[in-house]
């Protein structure tokens, strides 16, 4: 899972820059050892990089997310280029979804489909890649082998409706992220509707969390009666991504409330991190007493540590299994770019929107630096 202002995010003009051919960097490539940060993808310039370039020579435009798919390759949401790209084994980049132009996201050939600001990727139980087609108000299944797209939730209208019926006929409003539980149920953050929707294995949709009214309430009660606060409207920034742990707990980046919320398997909601104050503070202490500023994305490692893209603080935080919060990357409150090859906690990030744990590495969508960074975890 970046915004100087939400208007800036949607109005930046695309740059067309000359690109160099792919080359073998060999030993020159920065390697993310324990506590060390490196650039993984992107030049730092906003642009539309061509296919076949080395990953560090490929221009991105406000990247939002990175996910390793069932085929073992990392797929990247190049948000303002309305496309998805993949990093190949030889470190070159290939476009796999989208043309680079925005559109209505019709089903069919993934390379011919125009998306409109996709925001998140997740893996379905049957090995498909699930795209949150945010401004299209759809959830789309990408068959990476066949190269085809199929809408599985949402009719493309921006409103609210459809509970109790087929997911494909439901009405969503800025569906920003998805996650699957062990039983195969899909959860969708329906951002502008201030809800989490649930699509069961029977393909029927229902509301799982939220009343539809933005606010903060409901802790220690049923999630369906609770309030969350996520930005709505056409110029809203993406917010409210999900993660599910091995015990079935669902975590939500409740961005507008500057908190991380947790829904346990019985459906009871509580606050897991954040005191609601949109500043920075609390490192080394309990996560519940810490300050976050518009956290946008979260991910879990197998041990149960939770990583938070603390977006407006321009850093990445970690809540360990004892509930203690620390900073793992970025100088919180100090946006910028720098520090590759050095200690991650001393580096500079600029409003990161996405975090993804994979095999001991933490990938960061350093959105306003137009890069993906990677940190070796200690």
Coordinates of C-alpha atoms in Angstrom, one line a residue:
X1 CA 0.0 0.0 0.0
X2 CA 1.7 9.5 -0.6
X3 CA -0.1 12.6 -0.7
X4 CA 1.1 16.2 -0.4
X5 CA -2.5 17.0 -0.8
X6 CA -5.1 14.7 -2.3
X7 CA -5.5 17.2 -5.1
X8 CA -1.8 17.0 -5.9
X9 CA -2.0 13.3 -6.1
X10 CA -4.6 13.4 -8.8
X11 CA -3.4 16.4 -10.8
X12 CA 0.4 15.8 -11.2
X13 CA 1.3 15.9 -14.9
X14 CA 3.0 12.8 -16.3
X15 CA 6.6 13.2 -17.4
X16 CA 8.1 11.6 -20.5
X17 CA 11.8 11.0 -19.9
X18 CA 14.4 9.2 -21.8
X19 CA 15.2 5.7 -20.5
X20 CA 18.4 3.7 -20.6
X21 CA 18.5 0.0 -21.7
X22 CA 18.6 -2.7 -19.2
X23 CA 22.1 -3.6 -17.8
X24 CA 23.5 -6.1 -15.4
X25 CA 24.5 -4.2 -12.3
X26 CA 26.0 -7.2 -10.7
X27 CA 27.9 -6.4 -7.5
X28 CA 27.0 -2.7 -7.9
X29 CA 23.4 -3.4 -6.8
X30 CA 22.6 -2.4 -3.2
X31 CA 21.9 -5.4 -1.1
X32 CA 19.4 -5.0 1.8
X33 CA 21.2 -6.5 4.8
X34 CA 19.8 -6.4 8.3
X35 CA 18.5 -2.9 9.1
X36 CA 19.7 -1.6 5.7
X37 CA 17.6 0.1 3.1
X38 CA 18.0 0.0 -0.7
X39 CA 16.2 1.2 -3.7
X40 CA 14.5 -1.7 -5.4
X41 CA 12.5 -0.1 -8.2
X42 CA 12.2 3.3 -9.8
X43 CA 14.4 6.2 -10.8
X44 CA 12.8 8.8 -8.5
X45 CA 11.3 10.6 -11.5
X46 CA 7.6 10.5 -12.2
X47 CA 7.1 8.8 -15.6
X48 CA 5.9 5.8 -17.6
X49 CA 8.8 3.4 -17.9
X50 CA 9.1 1.2 -20.9
X51 CA 9.1 -2.6 -20.8
X52 CA 12.4 -4.4 -20.7
X53 CA 14.3 -1.8 -18.6
X54 CA 16.2 -2.7 -15.5
X55 CA 14.0 -2.3 -12.4
X56 CA 16.1 0.7 -11.2
X57 CA 15.9 2.4 -14.6
X58 CA 12.1 2.1 -14.8
X59 CA 10.1 5.2 -14.1
X60 CA 7.0 4.9 -11.9
X61 CA 4.3 7.4 -11.1
X62 CA 3.1 7.3 -7.4
X63 CA 3.4 3.6 -6.8
X64 CA 0.9 2.2 -4.2
X65 CA 1.6 -1.4 -3.6
X66 CA 3.8 -4.5 -4.2
X67 CA 2.6 -8.1 -3.8
X68 CA 4.4 -11.4 -4.5
X69 CA 2.0 -13.6 -6.4
X70 CA 1.6 -17.3 -6.4
X71 CA 4.2 -17.5 -9.3
X72 CA 6.8 -16.0 -6.9
X73 CA 7.2 -12.8 -8.8
X74 CA 6.7 -9.3 -7.4
X75 CA 3.8 -7.3 -9.0
X76 CA 3.7 -3.5 -8.5
X77 CA 0.8 -1.1 -8.7
X78 CA 2.0 1.8 -10.7
X79 CA -1.0 3.9 -9.5
X80 CA -1.0 7.1 -11.6
X81 CA 0.1 5.1 -14.7
X82 CA -3.1 2.9 -14.2
X83 CA -1.1 -0.2 -14.7
X84 CA 0.5 -3.3 -13.0
X85 CA 4.0 -4.3 -13.8
X86 CA 6.1 -7.3 -12.7
X87 CA 9.8 -7.6 -12.0
X88 CA 11.2 -10.6 -13.8
X89 CA 14.0 -12.9 -12.6
X90 CA 16.6 -11.0 -14.7
X91 CA 15.6 -7.8 -12.9
X92 CA 13.8 -6.3 -15.9
X93 CA 10.3 -5.0 -15.8
X94 CA 7.3 -6.1 -17.8
X95 CA 3.8 -4.5 -18.0
X96 CA 1.1 -7.1 -17.4
X97 CA -2.1 -5.2 -16.8
X98 CA -3.2 -1.8 -18.2
X99 CA -2.2 0.3 -21.2
X100 CA -1.1 3.3 -19.2
X101 CA -4.4 5.2 -19.9
X102 CA -7.3 5.3 -17.6
X103 CA -10.6 3.7 -18.5
X104 CA -13.6 1.5 -17.4
X105 CA -11.7 -1.7 -16.7
X106 CA -13.6 -4.1 -18.9
X107 CA -13.1 -7.8 -18.6
X108 CA -10.8 -9.6 -21.1
X109 CA -7.2 -9.2 -22.2
X110 CA -5.3 -7.6 -19.3
X111 CA -2.8 -5.8 -21.6
X112 CA -5.6 -4.1 -23.5
X113 CA -7.7 -3.1 -20.5
X114 CA -7.6 0.5 -19.2
X115 CA -7.8 0.8 -15.4
X116 CA -8.6 3.8 -13.3
X117 CA -6.2 4.2 -10.3
X118 CA -5.9 0.6 -9.0
X119 CA -4.8 0.6 -5.3
X120 CA -4.1 -2.9 -4.0
X121 CA -3.2 -6.4 -4.9
X122 CA -3.8 -9.6 -3.0
X123 CA -3.6 -13.3 -3.6
X124 CA -6.8 -15.4 -3.8
X125 CA -6.8 -19.0 -2.4
X126 CA -6.8 -20.4 -6.0
X127 CA -3.7 -18.5 -7.0
X128 CA -5.2 -15.5 -8.8
X129 CA -4.1 -11.9 -8.2
X130 CA -7.0 -9.7 -7.0
X131 CA -6.9 -6.1 -8.1
X132 CA -8.7 -3.4 -6.2
X133 CA -9.8 -1.2 -9.2
X134 CA -10.4 1.8 -7.0
X135 CA -11.9 4.4 -9.2
X136 CA -13.6 1.7 -11.2
X137 CA -15.5 0.6 -8.1
X138 CA -14.7 -3.0 -8.9
X139 CA -12.7 -5.9 -7.6
X140 CA -11.1 -7.8 -10.5
X141 CA -9.4 -11.2 -10.7
X142 CA -6.2 -11.4 -12.7
X143 CA -5.3 -14.8 -14.1
X144 CA -1.5 -14.3 -14.4
X145 CA -1.1 -17.4 -16.5
X146 CA -3.9 -16.6 -19.0
X147 CA -3.4 -12.8 -18.9
X148 CA -7.1 -12.2 -18.5
X149 CA -9.2 -10.1 -16.2
X150 CA -12.6 -11.0 -14.7
X151 CA -14.7 -8.8 -12.5
X152 CA -15.8 -10.6 -9.3
X153 CA -17.3 -7.9 -7.2
X154 CA -18.9 -4.5 -8.1
X155 CA -21.0 -3.3 -11.0
X156 CA -18.9 -0.2 -11.6
X157 CA -21.3 2.3 -10.1
X158 CA -20.2 4.5 -7.2
X159 CA -22.7 4.1 -4.4
X160 CA -23.7 1.5 -1.8
X161 CA -25.9 -1.5 -2.3
X162 CA -26.3 -5.2 -2.9
X163 CA -25.9 -6.7 0.5
X164 CA -27.4 -10.2 0.6
X165 CA -27.1 -10.7 -3.2
X166 CA -24.4 -11.7 -5.7
X167 CA -21.1 -9.9 -5.2
X168 CA -20.8 -9.1 -8.9
X169 CA -24.0 -7.1 -8.7
X170 CA -23.0 -5.2 -5.6
X171 CA -22.3 -1.4 -5.5
X172 CA -19.0 -0.3 -4.1
X173 CA -17.5 3.2 -3.6
X174 CA -13.7 3.3 -3.8
X175 CA -12.9 -0.3 -2.9
X176 CA -9.3 0.2 -1.8
X177 CA -8.1 -3.2 -0.6
X178 CA -8.9 -6.9 -0.2
X179 CA -7.8 -9.7 2.1
X180 CA -8.7 -13.4 2.4
X181 CA -9.2 -15.5 5.5
X182 CA -8.3 -19.2 5.8
X183 CA -11.8 -20.2 4.8
X184 CA -11.6 -18.3 1.5
X185 CA -13.9 -15.4 2.4
X186 CA -12.8 -12.1 0.9
X187 CA -12.9 -8.9 2.8
X188 CA -13.1 -5.5 1.0
X189 CA -12.4 -2.1 2.4
X190 CA -15.3 -0.2 0.8
X191 CA -13.5 3.1 1.5
X192 CA -16.0 5.8 0.7
X193 CA -18.9 3.7 2.2
X194 CA -17.0 3.6 5.5
X195 CA -17.4 -0.2 5.6
X196 CA -15.7 -3.5 5.3
X197 CA -17.7 -5.8 3.1
X198 CA -17.4 -9.6 3.1
X199 CA -17.8 -11.9 0.1
X200 CA -18.4 -15.5 1.2
X201 CA -17.4 -18.6 -0.6
X202 CA -21.0 -18.6 -1.9
X203 CA -20.2 -15.3 -3.7
X204 CA -22.8 -13.4 -1.7
X205 CA -21.8 -10.0 -0.2
X206 CA -22.7 -8.6 3.2
X207 CA -21.4 -5.8 5.5
X208 CA -18.9 -7.0 8.0
X209 CA -17.9 -3.7 9.6
X210 CA -19.2 -0.2 9.8
X211 CA -22.4 1.7 9.9
X212 CA -21.7 3.8 6.8
X213 CA -21.2 6.9 8.8
X214 CA -17.6 8.2 9.2
X215 CA -16.5 8.5 12.9
X216 CA -14.8 6.7 15.7
X217 CA -16.9 4.5 17.9
X218 CA -17.7 0.9 18.7
X219 CA -14.6 -0.5 20.4
X220 CA -15.2 -3.7 22.4
X221 CA -18.5 -4.2 20.6
X222 CA -19.6 -5.8 17.3
X223 CA -17.7 -4.6 14.3
X224 CA -20.9 -4.2 12.2
X225 CA -22.0 -1.4 14.7
X226 CA -18.7 0.4 14.8
X227 CA -17.6 3.5 13.0
X228 CA -14.4 4.0 11.0
X229 CA -13.2 7.1 9.3
X230 CA -11.8 6.9 5.8
X231 CA -11.6 9.8 3.2
X232 CA -14.3 9.8 0.6
X233 CA -14.9 11.9 -2.5
X234 CA -13.4 11.8 -6.0
X235 CA -10.1 13.4 -4.8
X236 CA -9.7 11.4 -1.7
X237 CA -6.4 9.6 -1.1
X238 CA -6.4 5.8 -0.9
X239 CA -6.8 4.6 2.7
X240 CA -7.9 1.7 4.9
X241 CA -5.9 -1.4 3.8
X242 CA -6.3 -4.7 5.5
X243 CA -4.3 -7.7 6.9
X244 CA -5.4 -11.0 8.4
X245 CA -3.2 -13.0 10.8
X246 CA -3.0 -16.8 11.2
X247 CA -5.5 -16.7 14.1
X248 CA -8.2 -15.0 12.0
X249 CA -7.8 -11.5 13.4
X250 CA -8.5 -8.8 10.8
X251 CA -6.5 -5.6 11.1
X252 CA -7.5 -2.3 9.4
X253 CA -5.6 0.9 8.9
X254 CA -8.3 3.3 10.1
X255 CA -6.6 6.1 8.4
X256 CA -8.8 9.1 9.3
X257 CA -8.8 8.0 13.0
X258 CA -5.0 7.7 13.0
X259 CA -5.4 4.2 14.4
X260 CA -5.0 0.5 13.6
X261 CA -8.2 -1.4 14.5
X262 CA -8.5 -5.1 15.1
X263 CA -11.5 -7.4 14.6
X264 CA -11.2 -10.7 16.4
X265 CA -12.7 -14.0 15.1
X266 CA -15.9 -13.4 17.1
X267 CA -16.5 -10.1 15.4
X268 CA -15.5 -7.8 18.2
X269 CA -13.6 -4.6 17.3
X270 CA -10.8 -2.9 19.3
X271 CA -8.0 -0.4 18.8
X272 CA -4.6 -2.1 18.3
X273 CA -2.3 0.9 17.8
X274 CA -2.6 4.6 17.8
X275 CA -4.1 7.2 20.3
X276 CA -5.9 9.2 17.6
X277 CA -3.5 12.1 17.7
X278 CA -2.2 12.8 14.1
X279 CA 1.4 13.4 15.0
X280 CA 4.4 11.3 15.8
X281 CA 5.3 9.8 19.1
X282 CA 5.5 6.7 21.3
X283 CA 8.4 4.7 20.0
X284 CA 9.7 2.2 22.5
X285 CA 6.4 2.2 24.3
X286 CA 2.9 0.6 24.0
X287 CA 1.4 0.9 20.5
X288 CA -1.9 2.0 22.0
X289 CA -0.2 5.1 23.4
X290 CA 1.7 6.0 20.2
X291 CA 0.8 8.6 17.7
X292 CA 0.2 7.8 14.0
X293 CA -0.5 10.2 11.2
X294 CA -2.9 8.8 8.5
X295 CA -1.6 5.2 8.4
X296 CA -2.5 3.8 5.0
X297 CA -1.3 0.2 4.8
X298 CA -0.3 -2.7 7.1
X299 CA 1.2 -6.1 6.7
X300 CA 2.1 -9.0 9.0
X301 CA 5.1 -11.3 9.1
X302 CA 4.8 -15.0 10.1
X303 CA 5.7 -14.2 13.7
X304 CA 2.8 -11.8 14.1
X305 CA 4.7 -8.5 13.9
X306 CA 2.6 -5.8 12.3
X307 CA 4.2 -3.2 9.9
X308 CA 2.5 0.1 9.3
X309 CA 2.9 2.6 6.5
X310 CA 2.6 5.7 8.7
X311 CA 2.0 7.8 5.6
X312 CA 1.9 11.4 6.8
X313 CA 4.8 10.8 9.2
X314 CA 6.8 9.5 6.2
X315 CA 8.0 6.4 7.9
X316 CA 7.3 2.8 8.6
X317 CA 6.5 1.6 12.1
X318 CA 6.5 -1.9 13.6
X319 CA 4.3 -3.3 16.4
X320 CA 5.8 -6.4 17.9
X321 CA 4.0 -9.3 19.4
X322 CA 4.3 -7.7 22.9
X323 CA 2.5 -4.5 21.6
X324 CA 5.6 -2.3 21.6
X325 CA 6.0 0.1 18.7
X326 CA 9.2 1.2 17.0
X327 CA 10.3 2.8 13.7
X328 CA 11.9 0.5 11.1
X329 CA 12.4 2.9 8.2
X330 CA 12.4 6.6 7.7
X331 CA 12.8 9.7 9.9
X332 CA 9.3 10.2 11.1
X333 CA 8.1 13.7 10.5
X334 CA 10.9 14.4 8.0
X335 CA 9.9 13.6 4.4
X336 CA 12.5 13.4 1.7
X337 CA 14.7 11.0 -0.1
X338 CA 18.0 9.6 0.9
X339 CA 19.9 7.0 2.8
X340 CA 20.1 4.0 0.4
X341 CA 22.8 1.7 1.4
X342 CA 22.6 2.8 5.0
X343 CA 20.6 2.3 8.1
X344 CA 16.8 2.2 7.3
X345 CA 15.8 4.2 10.4
X346 CA 18.1 7.0 9.3
X347 CA 16.8 7.1 5.7
X348 CA 14.3 9.5 4.3
X349 CA 10.9 8.5 2.8
X350 CA 8.2 10.6 1.3
X351 CA 4.7 9.6 2.3
X352 CA 4.8 5.8 1.8
X353 CA 1.5 4.2 1.0
X354 CA 2.3 0.6 1.0
X355 CA 4.2 -2.1 2.9
X356 CA 4.7 -5.8 2.1
X357 CA 6.7 -8.4 4.0
X358 CA 8.3 -11.2 2.0
X359 CA 10.9 -13.7 3.0
X360 CA 12.6 -11.5 5.6
X361 CA 12.5 -8.3 3.5
X362 CA 10.1 -5.4 3.9
X363 CA 9.1 -3.7 0.6
X364 CA 7.9 -0.1 0.9
X365 CA 5.9 1.8 -1.7
X366 CA 7.8 5.1 -1.2
X367 CA 5.0 6.8 -3.1
X368 CA 6.0 10.4 -3.5
X369 CA 9.6 9.4 -4.3
X370 CA 8.2 7.3 -7.1
X371 CA 10.1 4.3 -5.9
X372 CA 9.8 0.9 -4.2
X373 CA 12.4 0.7 -1.4
X374 CA 13.4 -2.5 0.4
X375 CA 14.6 -3.1 3.9
X376 CA 16.4 -6.1 5.4
X377 CA 14.7 -6.8 8.7
X378 CA 16.7 -7.5 11.8

